[in-house]
GROMACS .gro file of C-alpha atoms in nm:
model
  264
    1GLY     CA    1  -0.003  -0.009   0.005
    2LYS     CA    2   0.302   0.235  -0.003
    3TYR     CA    3   0.439   0.413  -0.306
    4LEU     CA    4   0.777   0.269  -0.399
    5CYS     CA    5   0.900   0.428  -0.718
    6GLY     CA    6   0.800   0.542  -1.064
    7PHE     CA    7   0.940   0.602  -1.408
    8THR     CA    8   0.918   0.968  -1.491
    9ASN     CA    9   1.081   1.229  -1.725
   10HIS     CA   10   1.170   1.509  -1.500
   11LYS     CA   11   1.142   1.821  -1.707
   12ILE     CA   12   1.302   2.074  -1.481
   13ASP     CA   13   1.236   2.443  -1.578
   14ILE     CA   14   1.456   2.651  -1.356
   15GLU     CA   15   1.289   2.989  -1.445
   16LYS     CA   16   0.949   2.847  -1.350
   17GLN     CA   17   1.094   2.700  -1.022
   18VAL     CA   18   1.257   3.031  -0.930
   19ASN     CA   19   0.916   3.197  -0.954
   20GLN     CA   20   0.772   2.909  -0.770
   21PHE     CA   21   1.011   2.930  -0.475
   22ARG     CA   22   0.972   3.319  -0.469
   23CYS     CA   23   0.593   3.282  -0.427
   24LYS     CA   24   0.635   3.010  -0.171
   25GLU     CA   25   0.813   3.267   0.049
   26ASP     CA   26   0.533   3.527  -0.001
   27ASP     CA   27   0.285   3.477   0.282
   28LEU     CA   28   0.012   3.668   0.118
   29PHE     CA   29   0.046   3.472  -0.203
   30CYS     CA   30   0.026   3.141  -0.001
   31LEU     CA   31  -0.273   3.260   0.190
   32ASP     CA   32  -0.459   3.373  -0.122
   33PHE     CA   33  -0.372   3.043  -0.290
   34THR     CA   34  -0.499   2.845   0.019
   35LYS     CA   35  -0.828   3.035   0.013
   36LYS     CA   36  -0.893   2.955  -0.356
   37ILE     CA   37  -0.812   2.595  -0.329
   38ILE     CA   38  -0.993   2.507  -0.007
   39THR     CA   39  -1.299   2.717  -0.113
   40SER     CA   40  -1.310   2.523  -0.438
   41LYS     CA   41  -1.278   2.195  -0.251
   42ILE     CA   42  -1.578   2.269  -0.019
   43LYS     CA   43  -1.791   2.399  -0.304
   44ASN     CA   44  -1.733   2.075  -0.487
   45GLN     CA   45  -1.824   1.872  -0.177
   46ILE     CA   46  -2.150   2.063  -0.152
   47VAL     CA   47  -2.235   1.976  -0.525
   48ILE     CA   48  -2.160   1.612  -0.466
   49LEU     CA   49  -2.384   1.596  -0.160
   50ARG     CA   50  -2.664   1.759  -0.358
   51ARG     CA   51  -2.624   1.517  -0.655
   52TYR     CA   52  -2.663   1.208  -0.440
   53ASP     CA   53  -2.921   1.334  -0.188
   54LYS     CA   54  -3.209   1.201  -0.396
   55SER     CA   55  -3.458   1.208  -0.109
   56LYS     CA   56  -3.360   1.566   0.014
   57GLN     CA   57  -3.271   1.464   0.368
   58ASP     CA   58  -3.289   1.735   0.637
   59ASP     CA   59  -2.956   1.634   0.789
   60ILE     CA   60  -2.774   1.664   0.451
   61LYS     CA   61  -2.934   2.005   0.414
   62ASP     CA   62  -2.793   2.107   0.752
   63ILE     CA   63  -2.456   1.987   0.653
   64ILE     CA   64  -2.461   2.185   0.331
   65SER     CA   65  -2.571   2.491   0.530
   66SER     CA   66  -2.270   2.450   0.760
   67LEU     CA   67  -2.028   2.400   0.466
   68ASN     CA   68  -2.162   2.724   0.304
   69LYS     CA   69  -2.095   2.900   0.639
   70TYR     CA   70  -1.742   2.776   0.639
   71ILE     CA   71  -1.682   2.907   0.290
   72SER     CA   72  -1.779   3.255   0.409
   73GLU     CA   73  -1.559   3.219   0.718
   74ILE     CA   74  -1.255   3.115   0.514
   75GLN     CA   75  -1.268   3.450   0.321
   76ASN     CA   76  -1.196   3.630   0.641
   77CYS     CA   77  -0.917   3.409   0.760
   78THR     CA   78  -0.569   3.561   0.815
   79SER     CA   79  -0.359   3.246   0.834
   80ILE     CA   80  -0.334   2.911   0.653
   81ASN     CA   81  -0.367   2.724   0.985
   82GLU     CA   82  -0.704   2.886   1.039
   83ILE     CA   83  -0.824   2.797   0.690
   84LEU     CA   84  -0.711   2.432   0.746
   85GLY     CA   85  -0.904   2.415   1.063
   86PHE     CA   86  -1.226   2.499   0.864
   87GLU     CA   87  -1.112   2.252   0.602
   88GLY     CA   88  -1.074   1.974   0.852
   89THR     CA   89  -1.416   2.034   1.013
   90SER     CA   90  -1.581   2.049   0.675
   91ALA     CA   91  -1.422   1.719   0.559
   92LYS     CA   92  -1.572   1.553   0.870
   93LEU     CA   93  -1.909   1.685   0.790
   94TYR     CA   94  -1.890   1.597   0.433
   95PHE     CA   95  -1.790   1.237   0.488
   96SER     CA   96  -2.060   1.207   0.749
   97GLY     CA   97  -2.306   1.319   0.471
   98LEU     CA   98  -2.163   1.071   0.222
   99SER     CA   99  -2.202   0.793   0.474
  100LYS     CA  100  -2.580   0.862   0.468
  101LEU     CA  101  -2.599   0.856   0.088
  102VAL     CA  102  -2.409   0.543   0.006
  103HIS     CA  103  -2.550   0.184  -0.003
  104ASP     CA  104  -2.592   0.024   0.344
  105ASP     CA  105  -2.331  -0.247   0.270
  106PHE     CA  106  -2.071   0.036   0.233
  107HIS     CA  107  -2.179   0.239   0.535
  108PHE     CA  108  -1.886   0.388   0.730
  109ASP     CA  109  -1.847   0.584   1.047
  110LYS     CA  110  -1.568   0.829   0.952
  111ARG     CA  111  -1.278   0.883   0.719
  112SER     CA  112  -0.989   0.630   0.794
  113LYS     CA  113  -0.666   0.555   0.614
  114ARG     CA  114  -0.330   0.377   0.654
  115PRO     CA  115  -0.501   0.131   0.655
  116PRO     CA  116  -0.861   0.201   0.558
  117LYS     CA  117  -1.082   0.046   0.814
  118ASP     CA  118  -1.390  -0.026   0.567
  119PRO     CA  119  -1.442  -0.091   0.206
  120PHE     CA  120  -1.571   0.268   0.123
  121ASN     CA  121  -1.250   0.420   0.269
  122ALA     CA  122  -1.043   0.159   0.083
  123LEU     CA  123  -1.185   0.288  -0.250
  124ILE     CA  124  -1.139   0.654  -0.159
  125SER     CA  125  -0.784   0.609  -0.053
  126TYR     CA  126  -0.703   0.406  -0.356
  127GLY     CA  127  -0.851   0.678  -0.576
  128TYR     CA  128  -0.669   0.946  -0.405
  129SER     CA  129  -0.343   0.763  -0.445
  130LEU     CA  130  -0.394   0.746  -0.823
  131LEU     CA  131  -0.490   1.113  -0.844
  132TYR     CA  132  -0.194   1.220  -0.637
  133ASN     CA  133   0.041   1.055  -0.882
  134GLU     CA  134  -0.155   1.196  -1.172
  135VAL     CA  135  -0.078   1.544  -1.038
  136VAL     CA  136   0.276   1.466  -0.968
  137LEU     CA  137   0.327   1.355  -1.332
  138ALA     CA  138   0.155   1.667  -1.465
  139LEU     CA  139   0.375   1.897  -1.244
  140ASN     CA  140   0.696   1.714  -1.376
  141GLN     CA  141   0.571   1.759  -1.731
  142VAL     CA  142   0.529   2.135  -1.680
  143GLY     CA  143   0.865   2.172  -1.507
  144LEU     CA  144   0.756   2.270  -1.159
  145ASN     CA  145   0.892   2.129  -0.840
  146SER     CA  146   0.624   1.891  -0.711
  147HIS     CA  147   0.761   1.899  -0.356
  148ALA     CA  148   0.743   2.278  -0.301
  149GLY     CA  149   0.391   2.353  -0.201
  150PHE     CA  150   0.203   2.654  -0.085
  151ILE     CA  151  -0.039   2.489   0.164
  152HIS     CA  152   0.104   2.158   0.292
  153GLN     CA  153   0.431   2.169   0.487
  154ASN     CA  154   0.748   2.032   0.363
  155LYS     CA  155   0.806   1.659   0.448
  156LEU     CA  156   1.057   1.414   0.314
  157GLY     CA  157   0.930   1.230   0.012
  158HIS     CA  158   0.604   1.415   0.003
  159ALA     CA  159   0.508   1.599  -0.321
  160ALA     CA  160   0.336   1.893  -0.127
  161LEU     CA  161   0.241   2.089  -0.436
  162ALA     CA  162   0.074   1.793  -0.581
  163SER     CA  163  -0.122   1.751  -0.244
  164ASP     CA  164  -0.220   2.124  -0.268
  165LEU     CA  165  -0.353   2.108  -0.615
  166MET     CA  166  -0.539   1.777  -0.586
  167GLU     CA  167  -0.765   1.913  -0.316
  168GLN     CA  168  -0.985   2.078  -0.592
  169TRP     CA  169  -1.000   1.745  -0.782
  170ARG     CA  170  -1.080   1.496  -0.500
  171GLY     CA  171  -1.446   1.537  -0.527
  172PRO     CA  172  -1.490   1.580  -0.908
  173ILE     CA  173  -1.272   1.280  -0.992
  174VAL     CA  174  -1.247   1.035  -0.705
  175ASP     CA  175  -1.546   1.101  -0.474
  176SER     CA  176  -1.794   1.102  -0.760
  177LEU     CA  177  -1.636   0.797  -0.920
  178VAL     CA  178  -1.652   0.590  -0.590
  179MET     CA  179  -2.020   0.696  -0.531
  180LYS     CA  180  -2.113   0.592  -0.885
  181LEU     CA  181  -1.935   0.252  -0.857
  182ILE     CA  182  -2.101   0.172  -0.533
  183ASN     CA  183  -2.456   0.304  -0.602
  184ASN     CA  184  -2.461   0.137  -0.948
  185ASN     CA  185  -2.327  -0.197  -0.799
  186LEU     CA  186  -2.019  -0.186  -1.024
  187ILE     CA  187  -1.814  -0.265  -0.715
  188SER     CA  188  -1.968  -0.493  -0.447
  189ILE     CA  189  -1.883  -0.561  -0.081
  190SER     CA  190  -1.779  -0.925  -0.178
  191ASP     CA  191  -1.482  -0.768  -0.368
  192PHE     CA  192  -1.291  -0.684  -0.039
  193THR     CA  193  -1.111  -0.885   0.209
  194LEU     CA  194  -1.014  -0.787   0.563
  195ASN     CA  195  -0.648  -0.812   0.672
  196GLU     CA  196  -0.685  -0.937   1.028
  197SER     CA  197  -0.337  -0.827   1.129
  198THR     CA  198  -0.374  -0.470   1.002
  199GLY     CA  199  -0.749  -0.425   1.029
  200GLY     CA  200  -0.759  -0.278   0.675
  201TYR     CA  201  -0.970  -0.371   0.381
  202TYR     CA  202  -0.828  -0.446   0.038
  203LEU     CA  203  -0.970  -0.499  -0.307
  204SER     CA  204  -0.950  -0.837  -0.478
  205ARG     CA  205  -0.717  -0.852  -0.795
  206LYS     CA  206  -1.016  -0.866  -1.025
  207ALA     CA  207  -1.190  -0.565  -0.863
  208ASN     CA  208  -0.864  -0.380  -0.855
  209ASN     CA  209  -0.833  -0.409  -1.233
  210ALA     CA  210  -1.191  -0.299  -1.275
  211PHE     CA  211  -1.144   0.006  -1.051
  212ILE     CA  212  -0.838   0.110  -1.252
  213LYS     CA  213  -1.044   0.069  -1.574
  214TYR     CA  214  -1.327   0.288  -1.439
  215TYR     CA  215  -1.069   0.546  -1.312
  216GLU     CA  216  -0.912   0.568  -1.644
  217GLU     CA  217  -1.247   0.616  -1.815
  218LYS     CA  218  -1.324   0.895  -1.552
  219ILE     CA  219  -0.988   1.072  -1.605
  220ARG     CA  220  -1.030   1.061  -1.983
  221SER     CA  221  -1.397   1.191  -1.974
  222LYS     CA  222  -1.453   1.538  -2.110
  223ASN     CA  223  -1.584   1.832  -1.912
  224SER     CA  224  -1.637   2.203  -1.957
  225TYR     CA  225  -1.585   2.323  -1.594
  226PHE     CA  226  -1.315   2.555  -1.699
  227ARG     CA  227  -1.557   2.787  -1.884
  228HIS     CA  228  -1.311   3.046  -1.979
  229ALA     CA  229  -1.115   2.787  -2.195
  230ASN     CA  230  -1.409   2.775  -2.428
  231PHE     CA  231  -1.364   2.404  -2.522
  232PRO     CA  232  -1.422   2.076  -2.339
  233MET     CA  233  -1.127   1.887  -2.209
  234SER     CA  234  -1.053   1.558  -2.026
  235PHE     CA  235  -1.001   1.570  -1.661
  236ARG     CA  236  -0.642   1.456  -1.723
  237TYR     CA  237  -0.596   1.756  -1.951
  238SER     CA  238  -0.785   1.982  -1.711
  239ILE     CA  239  -0.509   1.912  -1.450
  240LEU     CA  240  -0.243   2.017  -1.691
  241PHE     CA  241  -0.431   2.313  -1.810
  242ASN     CA  242  -0.475   2.426  -1.442
  243ILE     CA  243  -0.110   2.391  -1.371
  244TYR     CA  244  -0.006   2.607  -1.679
  245GLU     CA  245  -0.248   2.871  -1.559
  246LEU     CA  246  -0.071   2.864  -1.224
  247VAL     CA  247   0.263   2.902  -1.390
  248ARG     CA  248   0.150   3.226  -1.545
  249CYS     CA  249   0.039   3.360  -1.209
  250LEU     CA  250   0.374   3.260  -1.056
  251GLU     CA  251   0.548   3.481  -1.297
  252ASP     CA  252   0.404   3.807  -1.144
  253GLY     CA  253   0.298   3.664  -0.804
  254ASN     CA  254  -0.061   3.751  -0.875
  255LEU     CA  255  -0.337   3.498  -0.835
  256ASP     CA  256  -0.622   3.710  -0.972
  257ASN     CA  257  -0.637   3.512  -1.308
  258TYR     CA  258  -0.597   3.161  -1.142
  259LYS     CA  259  -0.918   2.966  -1.185
  260THR     CA  260  -0.978   2.660  -0.975
  261LEU     CA  261  -1.211   2.370  -1.085
  262THR     CA  262  -1.553   2.418  -0.931
  263LEU     CA  263  -1.840   2.182  -1.015
  264ARG     CA  264  -2.177   2.320  -1.110
   0.00000   0.00000   0.00000
C-alpha cells in the first residue's frame, strides 16, 4: 500500500521553479492560494452531496448549510492554519454526509486511512493515491517542483504541491467515481477482504483491475468546468491546463487570473 517508485521524465524548468520558490516565501500569495483551493474543494463537496441526496434529507441540508458557512468564514481568515481548521471540520461533515448517501453495505463511520478500516475508505484512499500521482506527473511535465507547495508543509518524500492542487480534484474525480461505482453496483462488498493483522480492507485483484479501468474512463472523460477555456477537455488535460495557468500567475506573483475547478 505504499508508493515505492516510478518512471518519470523530470522536465526541470529552472525559471519556473525560481518563480515558484519566490511565491512560496510570499505569505500573502500562499494565503490567497489556500483560500482559492480550499474554497473550491468545499464547493465541490456541496455539489456532490446535492447530487446524491435524492430524497432531500434534512440532515444533508444542515451539513450543506454548515459548509456554506465555512466558505464565508474562510474568506476572512488571516492564516493558513485557520483555513485548514475549517477545511478539517468541513471534511468530517462532508464524509458524514456521504455515509448517509451510500448503499448500506458500504456504510462507514468516518474517514480512515493507513489502513482504511472499511471498504468505502479503501476505495477513496486508492482513488486519491492514483490522483496524487496523476498530479505529480503533470507537475513534472510542466517543469515545476512537485515538492514545493504553498499549503502543505515540507516533508521528506512528500510532493506537497501535488497535495495542494489535488484538493480541488478529489470530489470531481475520485469521490464522484466511488459513489457511482457503489451505488450502481459496479463494485460490491464481496470484492473486499479484511486483513486481520492490520484491520485494513483491500480489493481483490479482479476488482482492482476493474477500479483502474473505471478510473481511467473517468480521468479521460470530457468536461467544460473551465468555462473560460471555451472548449471541453478531459480531466487529465484539465489538471495540466490548471497547472499551466498557475505557472502564469507565478511569474508576477498575482493569483487574480488563477481559476480553480468548481463543479456546477
